[in-house]
Coordinates of C-alpha atoms in Angstrom, one line a residue:
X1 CA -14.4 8.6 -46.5
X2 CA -10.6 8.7 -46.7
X3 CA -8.1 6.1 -45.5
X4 CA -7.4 6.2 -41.8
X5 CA -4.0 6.3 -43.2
X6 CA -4.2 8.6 -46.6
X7 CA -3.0 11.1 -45.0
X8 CA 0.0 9.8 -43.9
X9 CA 0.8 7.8 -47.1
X10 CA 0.3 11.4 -48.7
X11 CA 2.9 12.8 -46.5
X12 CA 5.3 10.4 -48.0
X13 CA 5.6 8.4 -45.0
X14 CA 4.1 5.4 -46.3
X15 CA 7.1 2.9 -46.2
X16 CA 7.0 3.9 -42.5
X17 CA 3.7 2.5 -41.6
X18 CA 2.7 -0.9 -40.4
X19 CA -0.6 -2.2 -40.9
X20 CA -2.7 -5.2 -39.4
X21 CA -2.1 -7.5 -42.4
X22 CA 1.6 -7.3 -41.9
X23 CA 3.2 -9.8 -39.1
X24 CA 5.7 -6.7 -38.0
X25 CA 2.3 -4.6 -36.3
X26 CA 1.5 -7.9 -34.7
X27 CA 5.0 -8.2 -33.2
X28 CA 4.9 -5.0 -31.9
X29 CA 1.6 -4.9 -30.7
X30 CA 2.1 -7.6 -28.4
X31 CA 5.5 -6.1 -26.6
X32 CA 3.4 -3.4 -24.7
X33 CA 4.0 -5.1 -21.4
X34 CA 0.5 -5.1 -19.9
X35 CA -2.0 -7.3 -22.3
X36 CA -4.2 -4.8 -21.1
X37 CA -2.8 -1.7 -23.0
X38 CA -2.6 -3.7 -26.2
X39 CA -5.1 -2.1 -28.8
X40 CA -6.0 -2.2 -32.0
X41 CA -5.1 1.0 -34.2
X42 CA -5.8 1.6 -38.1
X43 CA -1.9 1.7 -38.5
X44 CA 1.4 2.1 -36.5
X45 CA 3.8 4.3 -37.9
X46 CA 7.5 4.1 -37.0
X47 CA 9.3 7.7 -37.8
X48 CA 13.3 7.7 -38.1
X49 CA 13.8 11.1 -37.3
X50 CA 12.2 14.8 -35.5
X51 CA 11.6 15.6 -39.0
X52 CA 9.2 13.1 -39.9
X53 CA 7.6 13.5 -36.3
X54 CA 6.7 16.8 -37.4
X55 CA 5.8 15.7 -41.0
X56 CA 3.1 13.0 -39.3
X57 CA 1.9 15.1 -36.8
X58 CA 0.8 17.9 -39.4
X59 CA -0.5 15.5 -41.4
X60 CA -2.4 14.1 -38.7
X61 CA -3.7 17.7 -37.3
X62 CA -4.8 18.6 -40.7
X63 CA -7.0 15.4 -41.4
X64 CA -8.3 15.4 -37.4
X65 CA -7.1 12.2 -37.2
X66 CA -6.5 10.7 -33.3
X67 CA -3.0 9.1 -32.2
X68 CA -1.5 7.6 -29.5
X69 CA 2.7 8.2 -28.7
X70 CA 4.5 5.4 -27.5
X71 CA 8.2 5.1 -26.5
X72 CA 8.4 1.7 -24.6
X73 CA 4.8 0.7 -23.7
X74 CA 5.0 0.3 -20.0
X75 CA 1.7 2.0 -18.7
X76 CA -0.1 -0.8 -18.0
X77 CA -3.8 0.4 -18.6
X78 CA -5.6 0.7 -21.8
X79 CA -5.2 3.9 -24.1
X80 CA -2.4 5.5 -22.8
X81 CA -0.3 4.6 -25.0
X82 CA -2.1 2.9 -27.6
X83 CA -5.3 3.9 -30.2
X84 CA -8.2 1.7 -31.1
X85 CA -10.1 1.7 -34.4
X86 CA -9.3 4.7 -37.1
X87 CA -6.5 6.2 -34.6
X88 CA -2.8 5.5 -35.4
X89 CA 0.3 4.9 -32.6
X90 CA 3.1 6.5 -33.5
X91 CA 5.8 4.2 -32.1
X92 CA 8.9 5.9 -31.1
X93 CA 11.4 2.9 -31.6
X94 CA 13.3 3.8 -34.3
X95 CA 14.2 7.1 -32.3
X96 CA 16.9 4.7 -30.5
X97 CA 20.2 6.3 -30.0
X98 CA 23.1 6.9 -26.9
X99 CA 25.3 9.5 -27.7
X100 CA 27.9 10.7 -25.0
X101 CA 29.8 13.9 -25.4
X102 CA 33.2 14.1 -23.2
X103 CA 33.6 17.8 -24.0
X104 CA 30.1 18.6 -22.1
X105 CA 29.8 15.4 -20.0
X106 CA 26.4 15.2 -21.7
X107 CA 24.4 12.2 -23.3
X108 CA 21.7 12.7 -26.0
X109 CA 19.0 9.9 -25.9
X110 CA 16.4 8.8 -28.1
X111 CA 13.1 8.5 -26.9
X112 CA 12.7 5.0 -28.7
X113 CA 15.9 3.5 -26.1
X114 CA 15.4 1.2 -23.5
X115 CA 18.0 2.2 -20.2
X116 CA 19.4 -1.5 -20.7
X117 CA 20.3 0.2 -24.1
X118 CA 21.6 3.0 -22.5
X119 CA 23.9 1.7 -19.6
X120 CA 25.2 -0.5 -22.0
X121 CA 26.0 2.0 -24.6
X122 CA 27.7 4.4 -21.5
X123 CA 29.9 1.6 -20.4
X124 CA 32.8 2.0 -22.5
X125 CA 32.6 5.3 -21.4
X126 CA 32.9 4.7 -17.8
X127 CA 29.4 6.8 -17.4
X128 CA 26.0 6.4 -16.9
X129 CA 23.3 9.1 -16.7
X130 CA 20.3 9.2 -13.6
X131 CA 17.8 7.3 -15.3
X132 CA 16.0 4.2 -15.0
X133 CA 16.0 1.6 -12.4
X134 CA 14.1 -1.3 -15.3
X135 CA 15.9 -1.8 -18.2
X136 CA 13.1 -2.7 -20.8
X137 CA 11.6 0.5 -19.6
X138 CA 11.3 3.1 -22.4
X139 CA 13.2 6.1 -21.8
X140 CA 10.6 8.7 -22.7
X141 CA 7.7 7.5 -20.7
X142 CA 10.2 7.5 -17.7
X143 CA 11.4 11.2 -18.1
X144 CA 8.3 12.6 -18.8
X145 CA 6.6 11.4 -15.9
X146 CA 9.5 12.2 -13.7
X147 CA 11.8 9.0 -13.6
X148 CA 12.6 7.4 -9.9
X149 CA 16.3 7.1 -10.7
X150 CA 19.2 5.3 -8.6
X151 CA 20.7 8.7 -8.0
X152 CA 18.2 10.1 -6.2
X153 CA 20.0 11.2 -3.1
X154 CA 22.2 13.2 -5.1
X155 CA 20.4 14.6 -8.3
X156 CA 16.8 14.6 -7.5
X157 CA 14.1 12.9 -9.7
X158 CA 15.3 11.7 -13.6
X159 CA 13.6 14.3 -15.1
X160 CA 15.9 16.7 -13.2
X161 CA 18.8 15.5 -14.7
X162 CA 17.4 16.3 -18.5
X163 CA 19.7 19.2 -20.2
X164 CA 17.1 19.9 -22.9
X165 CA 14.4 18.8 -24.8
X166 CA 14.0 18.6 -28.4
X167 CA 10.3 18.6 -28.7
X168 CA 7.8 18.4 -32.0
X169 CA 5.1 21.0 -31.1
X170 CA 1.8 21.5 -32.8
X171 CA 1.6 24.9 -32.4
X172 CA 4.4 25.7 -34.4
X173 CA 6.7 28.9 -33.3
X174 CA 5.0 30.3 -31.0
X175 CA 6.5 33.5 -31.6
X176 CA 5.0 33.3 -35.3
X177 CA 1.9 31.4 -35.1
X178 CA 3.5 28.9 -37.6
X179 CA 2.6 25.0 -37.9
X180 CA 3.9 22.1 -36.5
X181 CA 7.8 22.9 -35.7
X182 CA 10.8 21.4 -33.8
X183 CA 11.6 23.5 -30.9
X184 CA 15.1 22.6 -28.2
X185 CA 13.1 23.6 -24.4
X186 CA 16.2 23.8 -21.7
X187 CA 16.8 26.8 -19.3
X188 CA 18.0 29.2 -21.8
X189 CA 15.6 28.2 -24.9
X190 CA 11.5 28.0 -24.0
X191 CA 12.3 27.6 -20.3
X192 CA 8.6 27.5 -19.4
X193 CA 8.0 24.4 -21.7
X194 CA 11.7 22.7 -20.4
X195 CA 10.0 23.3 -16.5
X196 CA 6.6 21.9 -17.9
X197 CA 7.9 18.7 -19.6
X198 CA 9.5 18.1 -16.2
X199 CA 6.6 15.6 -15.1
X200 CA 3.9 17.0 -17.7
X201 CA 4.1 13.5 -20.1
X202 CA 2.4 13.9 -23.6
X203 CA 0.2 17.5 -23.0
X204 CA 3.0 19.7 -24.8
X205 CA 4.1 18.0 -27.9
X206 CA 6.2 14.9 -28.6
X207 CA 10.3 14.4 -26.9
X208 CA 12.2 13.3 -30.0
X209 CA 15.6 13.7 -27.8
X210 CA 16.8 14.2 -24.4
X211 CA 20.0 15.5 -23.1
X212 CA 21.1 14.3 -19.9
X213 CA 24.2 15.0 -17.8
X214 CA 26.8 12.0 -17.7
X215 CA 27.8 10.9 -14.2
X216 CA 31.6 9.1 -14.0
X217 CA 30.3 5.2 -12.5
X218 CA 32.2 1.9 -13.9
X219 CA 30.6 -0.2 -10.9
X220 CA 28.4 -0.4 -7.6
X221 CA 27.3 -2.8 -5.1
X222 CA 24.1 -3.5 -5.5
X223 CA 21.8 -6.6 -6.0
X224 CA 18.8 -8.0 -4.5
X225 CA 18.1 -9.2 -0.5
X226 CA 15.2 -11.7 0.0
X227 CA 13.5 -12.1 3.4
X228 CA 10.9 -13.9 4.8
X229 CA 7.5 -12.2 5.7
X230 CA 8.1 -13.3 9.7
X231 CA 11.2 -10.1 9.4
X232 CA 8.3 -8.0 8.1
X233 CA 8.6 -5.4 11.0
X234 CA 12.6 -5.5 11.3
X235 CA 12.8 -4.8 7.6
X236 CA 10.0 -1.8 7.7
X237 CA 12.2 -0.3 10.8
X238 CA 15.0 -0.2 8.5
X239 CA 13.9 1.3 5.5
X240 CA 12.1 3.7 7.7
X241 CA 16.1 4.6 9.5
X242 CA 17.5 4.2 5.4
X243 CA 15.0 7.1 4.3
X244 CA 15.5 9.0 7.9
X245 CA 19.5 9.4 7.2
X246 CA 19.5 9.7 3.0
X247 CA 20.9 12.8 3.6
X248 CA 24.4 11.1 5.4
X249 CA 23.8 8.5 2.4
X250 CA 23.8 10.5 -0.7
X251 CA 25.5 7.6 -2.9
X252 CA 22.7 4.9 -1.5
X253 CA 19.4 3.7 -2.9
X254 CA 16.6 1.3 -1.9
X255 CA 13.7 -0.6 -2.8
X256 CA 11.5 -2.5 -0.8
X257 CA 8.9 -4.8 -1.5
X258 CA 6.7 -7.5 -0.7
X259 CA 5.7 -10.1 -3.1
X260 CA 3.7 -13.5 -3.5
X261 CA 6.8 -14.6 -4.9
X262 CA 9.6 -14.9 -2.1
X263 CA 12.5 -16.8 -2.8
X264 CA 15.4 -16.2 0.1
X265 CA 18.3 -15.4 -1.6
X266 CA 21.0 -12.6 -1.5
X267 CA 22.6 -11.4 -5.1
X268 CA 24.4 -8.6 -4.0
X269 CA 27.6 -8.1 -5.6
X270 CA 29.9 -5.6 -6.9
X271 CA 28.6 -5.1 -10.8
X272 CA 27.6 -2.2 -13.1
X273 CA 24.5 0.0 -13.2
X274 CA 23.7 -2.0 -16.7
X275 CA 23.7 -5.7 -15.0
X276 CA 21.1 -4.2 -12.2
X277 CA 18.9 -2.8 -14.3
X278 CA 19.0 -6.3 -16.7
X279 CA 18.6 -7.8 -13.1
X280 CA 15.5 -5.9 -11.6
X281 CA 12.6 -7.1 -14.0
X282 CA 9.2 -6.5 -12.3
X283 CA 7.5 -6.5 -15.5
X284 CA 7.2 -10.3 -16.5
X285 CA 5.1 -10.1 -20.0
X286 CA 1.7 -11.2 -21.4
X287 CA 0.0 -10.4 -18.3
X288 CA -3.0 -7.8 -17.8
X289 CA -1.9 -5.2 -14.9
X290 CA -3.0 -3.0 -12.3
X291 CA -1.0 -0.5 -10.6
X292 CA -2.3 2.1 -7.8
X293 CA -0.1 4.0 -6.1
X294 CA 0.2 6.8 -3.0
X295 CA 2.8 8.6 -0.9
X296 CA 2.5 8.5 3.3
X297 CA 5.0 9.7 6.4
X298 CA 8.0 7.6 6.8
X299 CA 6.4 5.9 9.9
X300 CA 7.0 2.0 10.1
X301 CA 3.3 1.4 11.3
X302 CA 2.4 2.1 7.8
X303 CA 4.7 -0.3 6.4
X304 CA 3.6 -2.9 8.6
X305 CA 0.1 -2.7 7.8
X306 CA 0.7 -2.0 4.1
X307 CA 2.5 -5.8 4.4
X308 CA -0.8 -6.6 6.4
X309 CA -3.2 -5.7 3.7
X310 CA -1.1 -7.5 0.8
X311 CA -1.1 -10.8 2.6
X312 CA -5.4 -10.3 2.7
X313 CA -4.9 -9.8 -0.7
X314 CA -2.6 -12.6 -1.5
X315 CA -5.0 -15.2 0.0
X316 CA -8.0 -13.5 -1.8
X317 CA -6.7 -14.1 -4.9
X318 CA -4.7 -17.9 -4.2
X319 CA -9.0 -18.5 -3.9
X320 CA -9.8 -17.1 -6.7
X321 CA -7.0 -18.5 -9.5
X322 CA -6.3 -21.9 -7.6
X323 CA -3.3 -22.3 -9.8
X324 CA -0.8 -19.9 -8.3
X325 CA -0.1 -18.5 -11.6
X326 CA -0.5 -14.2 -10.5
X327 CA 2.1 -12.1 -9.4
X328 CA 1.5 -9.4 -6.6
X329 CA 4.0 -6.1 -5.1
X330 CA 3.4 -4.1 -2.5
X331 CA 6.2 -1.8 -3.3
X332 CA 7.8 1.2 -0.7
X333 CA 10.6 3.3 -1.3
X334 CA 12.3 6.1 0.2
X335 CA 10.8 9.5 -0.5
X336 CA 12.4 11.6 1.6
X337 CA 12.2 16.0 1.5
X338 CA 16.0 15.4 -0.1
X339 CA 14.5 14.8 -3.0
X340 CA 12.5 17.7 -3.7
X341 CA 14.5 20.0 -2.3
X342 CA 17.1 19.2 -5.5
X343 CA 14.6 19.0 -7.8
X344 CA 14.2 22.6 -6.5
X345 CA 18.1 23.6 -7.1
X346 CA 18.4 21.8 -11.0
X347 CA 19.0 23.4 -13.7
X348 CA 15.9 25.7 -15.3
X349 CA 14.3 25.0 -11.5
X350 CA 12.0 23.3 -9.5
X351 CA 10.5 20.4 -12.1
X352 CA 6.4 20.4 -12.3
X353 CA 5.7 17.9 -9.7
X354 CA 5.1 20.0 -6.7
X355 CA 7.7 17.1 -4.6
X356 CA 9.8 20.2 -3.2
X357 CA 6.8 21.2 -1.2
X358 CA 6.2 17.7 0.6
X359 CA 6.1 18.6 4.7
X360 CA 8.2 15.5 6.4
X361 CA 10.1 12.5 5.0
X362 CA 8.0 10.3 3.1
X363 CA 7.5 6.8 1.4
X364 CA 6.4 5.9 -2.0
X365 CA 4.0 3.4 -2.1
X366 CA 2.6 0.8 -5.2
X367 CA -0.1 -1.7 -5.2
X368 CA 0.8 -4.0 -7.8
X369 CA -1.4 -7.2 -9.5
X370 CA -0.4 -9.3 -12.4
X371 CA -3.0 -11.8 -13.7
X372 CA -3.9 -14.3 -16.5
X373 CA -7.2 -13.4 -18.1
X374 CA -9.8 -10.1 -18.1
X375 CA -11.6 -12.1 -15.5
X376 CA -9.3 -12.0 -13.2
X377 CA -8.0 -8.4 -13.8
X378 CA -11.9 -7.1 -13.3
X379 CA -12.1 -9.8 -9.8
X380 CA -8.1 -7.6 -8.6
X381 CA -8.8 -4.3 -10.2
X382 CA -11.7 -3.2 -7.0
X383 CA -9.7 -4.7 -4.5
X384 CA -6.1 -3.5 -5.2
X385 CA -8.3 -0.2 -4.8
X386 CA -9.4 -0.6 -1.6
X387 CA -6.1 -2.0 -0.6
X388 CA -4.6 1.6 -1.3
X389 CA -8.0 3.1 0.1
X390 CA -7.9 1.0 3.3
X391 CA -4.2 2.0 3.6
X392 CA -4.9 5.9 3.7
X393 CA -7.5 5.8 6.3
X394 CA -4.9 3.9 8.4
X395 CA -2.3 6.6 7.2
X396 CA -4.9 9.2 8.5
X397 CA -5.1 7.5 12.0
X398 CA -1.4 7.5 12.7
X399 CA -1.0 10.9 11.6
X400 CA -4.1 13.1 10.5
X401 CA -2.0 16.1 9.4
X402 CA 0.7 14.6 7.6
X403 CA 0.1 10.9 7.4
X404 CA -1.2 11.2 3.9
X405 CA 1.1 13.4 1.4
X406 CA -0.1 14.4 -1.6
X407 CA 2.1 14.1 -4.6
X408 CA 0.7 11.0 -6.6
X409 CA 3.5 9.7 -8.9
X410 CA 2.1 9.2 -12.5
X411 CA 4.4 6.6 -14.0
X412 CA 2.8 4.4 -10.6
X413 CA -0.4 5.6 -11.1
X414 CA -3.9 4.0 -12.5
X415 CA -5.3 5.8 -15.0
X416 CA -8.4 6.5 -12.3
X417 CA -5.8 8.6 -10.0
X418 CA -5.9 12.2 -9.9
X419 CA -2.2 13.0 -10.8
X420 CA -1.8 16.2 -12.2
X421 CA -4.1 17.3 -9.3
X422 CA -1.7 16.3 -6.6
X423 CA 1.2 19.0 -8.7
X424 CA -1.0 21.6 -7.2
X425 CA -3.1 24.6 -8.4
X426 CA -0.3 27.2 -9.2
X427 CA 1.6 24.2 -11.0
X428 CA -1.4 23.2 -13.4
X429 CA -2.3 27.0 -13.7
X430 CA 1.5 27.1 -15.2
X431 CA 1.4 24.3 -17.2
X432 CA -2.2 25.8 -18.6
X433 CA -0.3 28.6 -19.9
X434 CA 2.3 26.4 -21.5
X435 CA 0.0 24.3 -23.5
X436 CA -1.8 27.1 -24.4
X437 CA 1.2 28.9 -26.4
X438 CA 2.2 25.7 -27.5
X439 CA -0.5 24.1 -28.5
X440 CA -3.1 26.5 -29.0
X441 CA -5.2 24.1 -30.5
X442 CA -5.1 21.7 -28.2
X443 CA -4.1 18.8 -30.5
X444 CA -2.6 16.4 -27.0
X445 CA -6.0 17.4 -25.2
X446 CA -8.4 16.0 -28.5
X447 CA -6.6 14.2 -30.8
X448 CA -4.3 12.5 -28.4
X449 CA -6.9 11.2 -25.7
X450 CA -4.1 9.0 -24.2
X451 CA -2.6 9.8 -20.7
X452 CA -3.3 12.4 -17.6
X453 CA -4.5 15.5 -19.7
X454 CA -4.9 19.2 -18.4
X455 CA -8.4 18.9 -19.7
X456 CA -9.9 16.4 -17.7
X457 CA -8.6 18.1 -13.9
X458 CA -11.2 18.8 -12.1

């Protein structure tokens, strides 16, 4: 039997692979944040351009051979983003570029980029673009998956700000039935694959550059403001009234959470986008993760008992790792109608995520665990689900018509949650359509397993 990796090496791509014998594979294998998402592939190969995207995918269509896409490796559970065995990871680092235009007030950006990359890069230039609020975050897992961005208020979700996509599809042109090819999707060029890729992650083909509108932004004042649990119920009230009156706020954002870890401390200051996002790190690494996530009414008696139900948790787990040594979120942010109503009014229209169609002002909700060992991620993993479980059925008895929204956000979301579910039906019957022309053989449905797939909705 061949090579895992003959193919590729008869491609010509050879001096871009990394296999296990080399330190380099090692290195990279052990940034994915979440220990839990770190597998074990036949090779990772690391393309410089669209061109040899498009040369390894064919190769890699041709020989059947399974793949994995990653961009920054920040989905925390196993196999999205990451291949075990004969599959390879095509790792998307190389693709690592900032390139602002003054004549279109535009910025291309490689998939490969961090937004700490990013900011910094824009700087000079007085800009920044609505993207990430983490800087180690990868830019094209964030886009793809619709992208909570500091510019909410006034520009909608990340993904909403993307220009165009240039995109590596399988099926070729689809116009011509031809092979692997490099398509641009925006509103004038293959608008139904620029609407789809607007929340529909890896199902299409594989982002090898984004185009994103620049915004004018030298500084803001922002930081972060540490209270103690005993304000639990003042602090809900007021993030409740911040999402309320977004709309008289367009130029604010906010997150709240709870943590185990609560320090009292104000850092608030005037600074620049790229110093926040360097600030805001809730991804500490080498620890496995769990994220589950939901959306509920902007009502403060949720809060209150979401804070409820992370404490329970908290003291759960200070019994079961005596040492301290875990890291818990229960994370709320604004998600109020605003923001789907301009995702509706962007460029090439409403994005794929269905948010324009949410009844009443919302929140945003994530369950979050960090832990040591695979024991203790198997003794969190149940109970961080019932946590969010035990949270609707609360979110059900304060309101039972629109306590519980639907959307489910996928870049929050545990690889368990039905996500592409929550777009809706005429939304996935869409994006069926789009993969089919695009990739008529289905290539990101088989051969890359990884990620929320059209195949596997119910």
């Amino acid at each position: 039997m061949d090579s895992p990796i003959q193919p590729l090496i008869q491609a010509g791509l050879e001096e871009q692979l990394l296999l296990p014998s080399q330190p380099e594979y090692h290195t990279l294998q052990a940034a994915c944040w979440s220990k839990s998402a770190r597998l074990s592939p036949a090779a990772i190969l690391r393309p410089r351009s669209a061109s040899e995207v498009s040369t390894a995918l064919h190769a890699l269509i041709t020989a059947g051979r399974q793949f994995a896409i990653r961009s920054g490796g920040h989905t925390q559970y196993s196999g999205a983003n990451d291949i075990d065995g004969d599959g390879v990871t095509i790792d998307l680092g190389l693709l690592n570029w900032t390139r602002y235009d003054p004549t279109t007030e535009t910025v291309e950006i490689g998939p490969g980029a961090r937004w700490k990359q990013v900011y910094g890069a824009l700087r000079e230039h007085g800009r920044v673009v609505a993207g990430g609020r983490d800087g180690n975050v990868g830019v094209a897992g964030l886009l793809l998956g619709g992208g909570k961005t500091f510019f909410a208020a006034q520009r909608g979700f990340a993904c909403d700000d993307v220009v165009s996509f240039e995109v590596v599809v399988a099926g070729g042109d689809a116009d011509r039935g031809e092979g692997c090819s490099i398509v641009t999707a925006s509103a004038e060029e293959h608008p139904e694959l620029f609407r789809a890729l607007k929340g529909g992650s890896n199902n299409f083909g594989i982002v090898t550059n984004f185009t994103m509108r620049a915004l004018v932004c030298e500084s803001v004042w922002a930081g972060l403001n540490f209270f103690p649990k005993e304000r639990t119920a003042e602090t809900a009230q007021a993030l409740v009234n911040f999402t309320d009156c977004v709309d008289q706020n367009p130029d604010s954002h906010l997150l709240y959470f709870l943590s185990y870890i609560d320090p009292i401390l104000n850092t608030t200051k005037i600074t620049t986008i790229e110093n926040v996002v360097s600030e805001y790190d809730i991804a500490p690494p080498n620890y496995h993760n769990t994220f589950f996530t939901s959306t509920f009414k902007n009502d403060p008696r949720i809060v209150v008992e979401a804070a409820s139900l992370h404490q329970s948790l908290v003291d759960e787990l200070k019994a079961f790792i005596p040492d301290g040594d875990f890291i818990t979120q229960c994370l709320l942010q604004p998600l109020p109608t605003r923001y789907g109503q301009l995702s509706a009014l962007s460029t090439g229209g409403d994005n794929i995520m269905n948010v324009s169609a949410q009844p009443v002002n919302g929140l945003l909700f994530v369950a979050v665990a960090m832990v040591r060992t695979p024991e203790q991620e198997a003794f969190v993993y149940p109970r961080l689900r019932a946590w969010v479980e035990a949270l609707k059925a609360f979110a059900t008895d304060v309101d039972p018509d629109h306590g519980n929204l639907e959307w489910v956000y996928m870049n929050y979301a545990d690889k368990s949650q039905k996500v592409l579910e929550s777009y809706g039906k005429e939304n996935l019957e869409w994006m069926r359509a789009v993969a089919a022309r695009y990739d008529p053989g289905q290539v990101f449905q088989t051969l890359c397993p990884g990620g929320f797939k059209l195949t596997r909705v119910d």
